[in-house]
Short mmCIF file of C-alpha atoms in Angstrom, two decimals:
data_model
loop_
_atom_site.label_atom_id
_atom_site.label_comp_id
_atom_site.label_asym_id
_atom_site.label_seq_id
_atom_site.Cartn_x
_atom_site.Cartn_y
_atom_site.Cartn_z
CA UNK G 1 5.60 -32.67 33.06
CA UNK G 2 5.48 -33.67 36.68
CA UNK G 3 1.67 -34.36 37.06
CA UNK G 4 -0.29 -32.96 39.96
CA UNK G 5 -1.56 -35.76 41.79
CA UNK G 6 -5.42 -35.33 42.82
CA UNK G 7 -5.91 -37.16 46.18
CA UNK G 8 -9.34 -38.61 46.03
CA UNK G 9 -9.59 -38.12 49.65
CA UNK G 10 -9.92 -34.18 49.29
CA UNK G 11 -12.96 -34.23 47.56
CA UNK G 12 -14.67 -32.35 50.42
CA UNK G 13 -12.59 -29.08 49.66
CA UNK G 14 -13.60 -26.82 47.09
CA UNK G 15 -10.47 -25.56 45.78
CA UNK G 16 -6.95 -27.50 46.02
CA UNK G 17 -4.12 -25.04 47.03
CA UNK G 18 -1.58 -23.76 45.71
CA UNK G 19 -2.57 -22.72 42.16
CA UNK G 20 -0.12 -24.14 39.60
CA UNK G 21 0.60 -22.71 35.93
CA UNK G 22 0.85 -24.91 33.13
CA UNK G 23 1.37 -24.77 29.30
CA UNK G 24 -0.59 -26.34 26.38
CA UNK G 25 0.23 -29.87 25.86
CA UNK G 26 1.06 -30.60 29.51
CA UNK G 27 -0.38 -33.65 31.02
CA UNK G 28 -2.36 -32.76 34.09
CA UNK G 29 -3.85 -36.13 35.45
CA UNK G 30 -5.62 -39.16 34.27
CA UNK G 31 -9.32 -39.04 33.42
CA UNK G 32 -10.13 -41.49 36.42
CA UNK G 33 -8.86 -38.67 39.01
CA UNK G 34 -10.82 -35.65 37.29
CA UNK G 35 -12.93 -34.55 34.57
CA UNK G 36 -11.89 -32.28 31.75
CA UNK G 37 -13.04 -28.67 32.27
CA UNK G 38 -12.46 -25.51 30.24
CA UNK G 39 -9.11 -25.14 28.66
CA UNK G 40 -8.50 -28.83 29.01
CA UNK G 41 -8.96 -31.78 26.82
CA UNK G 42 -9.13 -35.63 27.38
CA UNK G 43 -7.03 -37.90 25.23
CA UNK G 44 -5.83 -41.57 25.59
CA UNK G 45 -7.04 -41.79 29.30
CA UNK G 46 -5.24 -38.34 30.50
CA UNK G 47 -6.39 -34.83 30.64
CA UNK G 48 -4.02 -32.29 28.79
CA UNK G 49 -4.02 -28.65 29.06
CA UNK G 50 -4.86 -26.84 25.71
CA UNK G 51 -4.31 -22.96 27.09
CA UNK G 52 -1.08 -21.58 29.01
CA UNK G 53 -2.49 -20.48 32.24
CA UNK G 54 -3.50 -21.00 35.79
CA UNK G 55 -4.54 -24.68 36.72
CA UNK G 56 -7.81 -24.69 38.63
CA UNK G 57 -9.44 -27.72 40.36
CA UNK G 58 -13.03 -27.50 41.44
CA UNK G 59 -14.37 -30.42 43.48
CA UNK G 60 -17.98 -31.09 42.94
CA UNK G 61 -20.41 -32.50 45.42
CA UNK G 62 -21.01 -35.76 43.51
CA UNK G 63 -18.68 -36.92 40.85
CA UNK G 64 -15.11 -36.25 39.84
CA UNK G 65 -13.53 -32.96 40.57
CA UNK G 66 -13.33 -30.62 37.37
CA UNK G 67 -9.90 -29.56 36.17
CA UNK G 68 -9.73 -26.31 34.34
CA UNK G 69 -7.10 -24.02 33.05
CA UNK G 70 -7.79 -20.18 33.35
CA UNK G 71 -5.82 -17.84 31.12
CA UNK G 72 -6.64 -14.51 32.81
CA UNK G 73 -8.58 -13.34 35.72
CA UNK G 74 -11.03 -11.48 33.41
CA UNK G 75 -11.96 -12.67 30.01
CA UNK G 76 -10.58 -10.72 26.95
CA UNK G 77 -13.07 -8.68 25.18
CA UNK G 78 -13.09 -9.76 21.68
CA UNK G 79 -14.24 -7.46 18.85
CA UNK G 80 -17.54 -8.98 17.26
CA UNK G 81 -18.85 -8.35 13.97
CA UNK G 82 -20.57 -4.83 13.85
CA UNK G 83 -18.42 -3.59 16.59
CA UNK G 84 -16.59 -0.14 16.23
CA UNK G 85 -13.06 -0.33 16.80
CA UNK G 86 -10.21 2.17 17.13
CA UNK G 87 -7.07 0.92 15.28
CA UNK G 88 -3.77 2.30 14.17
CA UNK G 89 -2.48 1.75 10.56
CA UNK G 90 0.65 -0.49 10.35
CA UNK G 91 1.28 -0.41 6.63
CA UNK G 92 -0.44 0.44 3.31
CA UNK G 93 -0.65 -1.41 -0.10
CA UNK G 94 -2.31 -0.51 -3.24
CA UNK G 95 -5.02 -2.92 -2.47
CA UNK G 96 -5.35 -2.81 1.40
CA UNK G 97 -4.35 -1.27 4.46
CA UNK G 98 -3.19 -3.45 7.58
CA UNK G 99 -3.98 -2.25 11.02
CA UNK G 100 -3.51 -2.87 14.79
CA UNK G 101 -6.85 -2.92 16.60
CA UNK G 102 -6.28 -0.99 19.92
CA UNK G 103 -9.75 -0.55 21.34
CA UNK G 104 -13.20 -2.18 20.97
CA UNK G 105 -15.71 0.66 21.73
CA UNK G 106 -13.97 2.45 24.51
CA UNK G 107 -12.34 -0.59 26.24
CA UNK G 108 -8.64 -0.90 25.54
CA UNK G 109 -7.39 -4.31 24.56
CA UNK G 110 -4.60 -5.98 26.47
CA UNK G 111 -3.16 -7.55 23.27
CA UNK G 112 -3.70 -6.13 19.98
CA UNK G 113 -5.29 -7.76 17.03
CA UNK G 114 -4.37 -7.56 13.50
CA UNK G 115 -7.10 -6.08 10.89
CA UNK G 116 -7.36 -5.58 7.20
CA UNK G 117 -9.24 -2.66 5.56
CA UNK G 118 -9.72 -3.71 1.85
CA UNK G 119 -9.63 -1.11 -0.93
CA UNK G 120 -13.20 -1.38 -1.66
CA UNK G 121 -14.34 -1.16 1.95
CA UNK G 122 -12.75 2.22 2.53
CA UNK G 123 -15.56 4.33 1.07
CA UNK G 124 -19.37 3.67 0.54
CA UNK G 125 -19.45 5.43 -2.84
CA UNK G 126 -17.28 5.53 -5.90
CA UNK G 127 -15.10 2.37 -4.96
CA UNK G 128 -13.14 2.06 -7.77
CA UNK G 129 -11.72 5.37 -7.65
CA UNK G 130 -10.49 5.00 -4.23
CA UNK G 131 -6.60 5.27 -3.55
CA UNK G 132 -5.44 3.84 -0.40
CA UNK G 133 -2.55 6.16 -0.34
CA UNK G 134 -5.01 9.29 -0.33
CA UNK G 135 -7.28 7.71 2.41
CA UNK G 136 -4.66 6.33 4.98
CA UNK G 137 -1.06 6.60 5.77
CA UNK G 138 1.05 4.40 8.30
CA UNK G 139 0.54 5.84 11.81
CA UNK G 140 -3.11 7.16 11.30
CA UNK G 141 -5.51 6.50 14.05
CA UNK G 142 -8.96 5.11 12.35
CA UNK G 143 -12.43 4.35 13.60
CA UNK G 144 -13.55 1.31 11.65
CA UNK G 145 -16.45 -1.35 11.96
CA UNK G 146 -15.75 -5.01 12.01
CA UNK G 147 -17.40 -6.78 9.00
CA UNK G 148 -16.00 -10.10 9.41
CA UNK G 149 -14.02 -12.32 11.84
CA UNK G 150 -11.86 -14.00 9.21
CA UNK G 151 -10.76 -17.55 9.27
CA UNK G 152 -7.82 -18.96 10.93
CA UNK G 153 -5.11 -17.49 8.82
CA UNK G 154 -6.58 -14.12 7.82
CA UNK G 155 -7.20 -10.88 10.19
CA UNK G 156 -10.30 -9.14 11.06
CA UNK G 157 -11.85 -7.53 8.09
CA UNK G 158 -12.76 -3.85 8.91
CA UNK G 159 -14.66 -1.20 6.93
CA UNK G 160 -14.75 2.44 6.91
CA UNK G 161 -17.65 2.95 4.65
CA UNK G 162 -19.36 5.36 6.76
CA UNK G 163 -19.37 9.17 7.44
CA UNK G 164 -18.73 8.55 11.16
CA UNK G 165 -15.77 6.17 10.23
CA UNK G 166 -12.16 6.88 9.09
CA UNK G 167 -9.00 8.72 10.05
CA UNK G 168 -9.41 10.62 13.50
CA UNK G 169 -5.84 11.43 14.20
CA UNK G 170 -3.01 11.85 11.74
CA UNK G 171 0.28 13.41 11.84
CA UNK G 172 1.64 15.53 8.88
CA UNK G 173 5.16 15.30 7.62
CA UNK G 174 6.40 17.75 10.06
CA UNK G 175 5.17 15.75 12.93
CA UNK G 176 2.14 17.94 13.84
CA UNK G 177 -1.26 16.52 14.27
CA UNK G 178 -3.36 17.78 11.34
CA UNK G 179 -6.97 19.41 11.48
CA UNK G 180 -9.63 18.12 9.17
CA UNK G 181 -11.02 20.51 6.73
CA UNK G 182 -13.43 18.33 4.85
CA UNK G 183 -14.44 14.66 4.45
CA UNK G 184 -11.26 14.01 2.33
CA UNK G 185 -8.68 16.45 3.32
CA UNK G 186 -6.67 17.28 6.48
CA UNK G 187 -4.30 20.34 6.97
CA UNK G 188 -1.33 20.88 9.01
CA UNK G 189 -1.59 23.90 11.14
CA UNK G 190 2.16 24.51 11.03
CA UNK G 191 3.06 24.20 7.34
CA UNK G 192 -0.33 24.54 6.14
CA UNK G 193 0.22 21.77 3.64
CA UNK G 194 -2.84 19.62 2.76
CA UNK G 195 -3.02 15.96 2.74
CA UNK G 196 -5.61 13.48 1.46
CA UNK G 197 -7.19 11.24 4.21
CA UNK G 198 -10.54 9.70 4.47
CA UNK G 199 -11.69 11.74 7.46
CA UNK G 200 -14.10 10.37 10.05
CA UNK G 201 -17.11 13.00 10.90
CA UNK G 202 -16.83 12.49 14.81
CA UNK G 203 -20.17 13.28 16.49
CA UNK G 204 -19.90 16.54 18.53
CA UNK G 205 -20.50 15.09 21.95
CA UNK G 206 -17.17 12.71 21.55
CA UNK G 207 -15.07 15.71 20.81
CA UNK G 208 -12.88 17.18 23.71
CA UNK G 209 -12.28 20.76 23.26
CA UNK I 1 11.93 16.63 -8.18
CA UNK I 2 14.11 19.73 -7.62
CA UNK I 3 17.67 19.51 -8.84
CA UNK I 4 19.82 20.18 -5.86
CA UNK I 5 23.31 19.31 -4.76
CA UNK I 6 22.09 16.49 -2.62
CA UNK I 7 20.31 14.86 -5.58
CA UNK I 8 23.61 14.69 -7.45
CA UNK I 9 25.68 13.61 -4.46
CA UNK I 10 23.33 10.78 -3.20
CA UNK I 11 24.60 7.30 -3.72
CA UNK I 12 21.39 5.28 -3.57
CA UNK I 13 18.38 6.08 -5.92
CA UNK I 14 15.15 6.94 -4.39
CA UNK I 15 12.06 6.24 -6.47
CA UNK I 16 10.13 9.41 -7.56
CA UNK I 17 6.91 9.29 -9.61
CA UNK I 18 7.41 9.98 -13.37
CA UNK I 19 10.98 9.07 -13.20
CA UNK I 20 12.16 6.89 -16.07
CA UNK I 21 14.30 4.13 -15.15
CA UNK I 22 15.98 0.83 -16.02
CA UNK I 23 14.90 -2.09 -14.13
CA UNK I 24 16.03 -5.79 -14.06
CA UNK I 25 13.45 -8.32 -13.60
CA UNK I 26 14.05 -10.49 -10.73
CA UNK I 27 10.87 -12.70 -10.60
CA UNK I 28 7.25 -13.11 -11.42
CA UNK I 29 4.44 -13.26 -8.62
CA UNK I 30 1.04 -13.91 -10.19
CA UNK I 31 0.35 -11.31 -12.57
CA UNK I 32 3.21 -8.91 -11.45
CA UNK I 33 6.97 -8.76 -12.26
CA UNK I 34 9.35 -7.80 -9.57
CA UNK I 35 12.07 -5.38 -10.82
CA UNK I 36 15.20 -4.33 -9.15
CA UNK I 37 15.58 -0.65 -9.68
CA UNK I 38 18.44 0.00 -7.41
CA UNK I 39 16.28 1.42 -4.51
CA UNK I 40 15.66 0.19 -1.03
CA UNK I 41 12.70 -1.90 -2.28
CA UNK I 42 11.88 -3.85 -5.37
CA UNK I 43 9.38 -2.28 -7.68
CA UNK I 44 6.12 -4.04 -9.19
CA UNK I 45 5.21 -4.12 -12.92
CA UNK I 46 1.81 -5.42 -13.92
CA UNK I 47 1.76 -7.60 -17.09
CA UNK I 48 -1.01 -5.24 -18.24
CA UNK I 49 1.09 -2.10 -18.07
CA UNK I 50 2.50 -2.58 -21.52
CA UNK I 51 1.17 -1.39 -25.02
CA UNK I 52 -1.10 -3.76 -26.45
CA UNK I 53 -1.23 -6.11 -23.61
CA UNK I 54 -4.34 -7.89 -22.58
CA UNK I 55 -5.06 -10.85 -20.28
CA UNK I 56 -4.66 -13.24 -23.23
CA UNK I 57 -1.77 -11.42 -25.00
CA UNK I 58 0.91 -11.28 -22.41
CA UNK I 59 4.33 -9.49 -22.92
CA UNK I 60 7.29 -11.66 -23.36
CA UNK I 61 9.32 -10.77 -20.29
CA UNK I 62 11.85 -13.24 -18.65
CA UNK I 63 13.75 -13.20 -15.47
CA UNK I 64 16.89 -11.19 -16.10
CA UNK I 65 15.21 -8.76 -18.84
CA UNK I 66 16.02 -5.31 -18.73
CA UNK I 67 12.99 -3.14 -18.79
CA UNK I 68 12.67 0.76 -19.43
CA UNK I 69 9.67 2.11 -17.64
CA UNK I 70 8.58 4.90 -15.39
CA UNK I 71 7.19 5.21 -12.00
CA UNK I 72 3.36 5.24 -11.49
CA UNK I 73 3.27 5.02 -7.71
CA UNK I 74 6.44 6.05 -5.89
CA UNK I 75 6.30 7.28 -2.03
CA UNK I 76 7.84 6.46 1.13
CA UNK I 77 4.81 4.48 2.38
CA UNK I 78 4.25 2.09 -0.26
CA UNK I 79 6.06 -0.29 -2.70
CA UNK I 80 7.03 1.40 -5.90
CA UNK I 81 4.93 0.51 -9.04
CA UNK I 82 6.24 0.80 -12.39
CA UNK I 83 4.45 0.95 -15.94
CA UNK I 84 5.65 0.75 -19.41
CA UNK I 85 3.07 3.07 -20.92
CA UNK I 86 2.32 6.58 -20.74
CA UNK I 87 -0.94 8.28 -19.70
CA UNK I 88 -2.52 7.97 -23.17
CA UNK I 89 -1.66 4.02 -23.26
CA UNK I 90 1.23 4.38 -25.80
CA UNK I 91 4.71 2.86 -25.06
CA UNK I 92 6.72 5.93 -26.26
CA UNK I 93 10.00 4.16 -26.09
CA UNK I 94 9.33 2.08 -22.99
CA UNK I 95 9.29 -1.67 -22.69
CA UNK I 96 11.65 -4.50 -22.68
CA UNK I 97 15.37 -3.32 -23.90
CA UNK I 98 16.49 -5.73 -26.52
CA UNK I 99 19.01 -8.32 -26.60
CA UNK I 100 22.94 -7.75 -26.30
CA UNK I 101 24.23 -4.30 -25.40
CA UNK I 102 25.99 -3.59 -22.05
CA UNK I 103 24.28 -2.29 -18.86
CA UNK I 104 26.52 -0.31 -16.21
CA UNK I 105 26.09 2.03 -13.39
CA UNK I 106 27.11 5.71 -13.17
CA UNK I 107 26.37 8.45 -10.46
CA UNK I 108 22.94 10.20 -10.56
CA UNK I 109 24.71 13.36 -11.04
CA UNK I 110 26.07 12.32 -14.37
CA UNK I 111 22.60 11.09 -15.61
CA UNK I 112 21.20 14.28 -15.03
CA UNK I 113 24.11 15.94 -17.00
CA UNK I 114 23.69 13.60 -19.91
CA UNK I 115 19.82 14.18 -19.72
CA UNK I 116 20.15 17.99 -20.08
CA UNK I 117 19.13 19.29 -23.57
CA UNK I 118 21.98 19.52 -25.92
CA UNK I 119 24.32 17.38 -23.89
CA UNK I 120 27.73 17.72 -25.52
CA UNK I 121 28.90 14.30 -24.56
CA UNK I 122 26.35 12.62 -26.27
CA UNK I 123 26.52 14.82 -29.35
CA UNK I 124 30.29 14.20 -29.61
CA UNK I 125 29.96 10.39 -28.98
CA UNK I 126 27.40 10.06 -31.76
CA UNK I 127 29.87 11.44 -34.29
CA UNK I 128 32.30 8.78 -33.20
CA UNK I 129 30.23 5.60 -33.74
CA UNK I 130 26.35 5.01 -34.15
CA UNK I 131 24.99 3.53 -31.04
CA UNK I 132 21.68 3.02 -29.05
CA UNK I 133 21.55 4.45 -25.67
CA UNK I 134 19.00 4.21 -22.61
CA UNK I 135 19.49 6.34 -19.73
CA UNK I 136 17.67 5.45 -16.47
CA UNK I 137 17.24 8.13 -13.73
CA UNK I 138 18.49 5.26 -11.22
CA UNK I 139 21.87 5.70 -12.39
CA UNK I 140 21.76 2.79 -15.08
CA UNK I 141 22.78 3.11 -18.74
CA UNK I 142 22.48 0.71 -21.50
CA UNK I 143 24.48 0.96 -24.65
CA UNK I 144 24.59 -1.10 -27.86
CA UNK I 145 26.82 -0.32 -30.86
CA UNK I 146 27.67 -2.37 -33.96
CA UNK I 147 30.66 -4.30 -32.37
CA UNK I 148 31.45 -5.19 -28.94
CA UNK I 149 34.56 -3.31 -29.17
CA UNK I 150 32.70 -0.09 -29.91
CA UNK I 151 30.11 -0.74 -27.33
CA UNK I 152 32.94 -1.18 -24.78
CA UNK I 153 34.74 2.08 -26.00
CA UNK I 154 31.57 3.98 -25.36
CA UNK I 155 31.12 2.48 -22.20
CA UNK I 156 34.43 3.36 -20.81
CA UNK I 157 34.09 6.96 -22.18
CA UNK I 158 30.83 7.43 -20.38
CA UNK I 159 32.16 6.09 -17.18
CA UNK I 160 35.20 8.39 -17.29
CA UNK I 161 33.06 11.43 -18.12
CA UNK I 162 32.33 11.61 -14.20
CA UNK I 163 36.04 12.59 -13.81
CA UNK I 164 37.14 14.13 -17.00
CA UNK I 165 37.09 17.67 -17.99
CA UNK I 166 35.67 18.87 -21.55
CA UNK I 167 39.01 19.16 -22.51
CA UNK I 168 40.18 15.70 -21.63
CA UNK I 169 37.14 14.09 -23.29
CA UNK I 170 37.62 15.97 -26.53
CA UNK I 171 41.26 14.91 -26.74
CA UNK I 172 40.35 11.23 -25.95
CA UNK I 173 37.62 11.27 -28.68
CA UNK I 174 39.90 12.90 -31.05
CA UNK I 175 42.62 10.15 -30.36
CA UNK I 176 40.01 7.30 -31.10
CA UNK I 177 38.31 8.75 -34.15
CA UNK I 178 41.87 9.39 -35.40
CA UNK I 179 42.47 5.45 -35.11
#
């Protein structure tokens, strides 16, 4: 708890040293000493932190200093609707596949987000004949597009219903990276066994040879 | 699946697509029954996967019932799925196993021996008493004869078949039919 005391006589300084860390729910000061900024909220005459992070106090020219909690130095990039994301398949089910979103576009994410690819969103045509087991397997790297952010409890909803979306990297049972031979099949170069996947048609300029 | 020594010696059953097994109903979740088939995961069985089942005409399945069915989906990445109809929609012997009778476990190798065509053990036992028999590839056998004593005798013989030679078995059966 131990509140940081904001001395009113230090209004002339821009930033009060040293930076202090706080956790959500920690009481920072009273609303008479400062006003709530981002990452904080005011309740019952006091200012509380709503994020876990670094405490920042900015003294403005006139009026009260602003107290804010900053989580990271740079803001996290969030996947937006329509963004193409790179994800790894965690588990599959007869109705959907659960994935971990690793990259948004070409920027890696610091923490992975969870996504779901429903069975009807895997392909654009013949949606009822789709078998999740013949499209994805756990461990595959998949290019998908975000179709919905979901609500509080559900994950991001993703879709691979385009030619350019689908499995990019997959390993065979032997552990060797497989080579795509058509839009629905991949072959292991070592054992020559064919496996079914929903393969992405990656643009030639993105392929590294 | 290929018949190898590894399959016979293995202790735990691994679900294989197409295998006929005996499952025990452990619960109902929505429209799906959960079955214990002796594998690492429980299997799911949709209530529509019975002969003549529709959304209004549900099968009469309670927790604790025995089900004889086959695997529709069985791979290492997904939860196994069972059905009680074949590809043409007929039950062909699958479904809920009737009341009474006795369920017991044997090794996977003995099941394969019993399922071989013209199995001597089954032929000799059938000359002893009439009985109903269901063999599950997961090592489970269900037996029902006219009386409890007859049922238990058959159970004991089947369990002992793992270790008995053909000679010892014939001797045991001769003693029983003499009585």
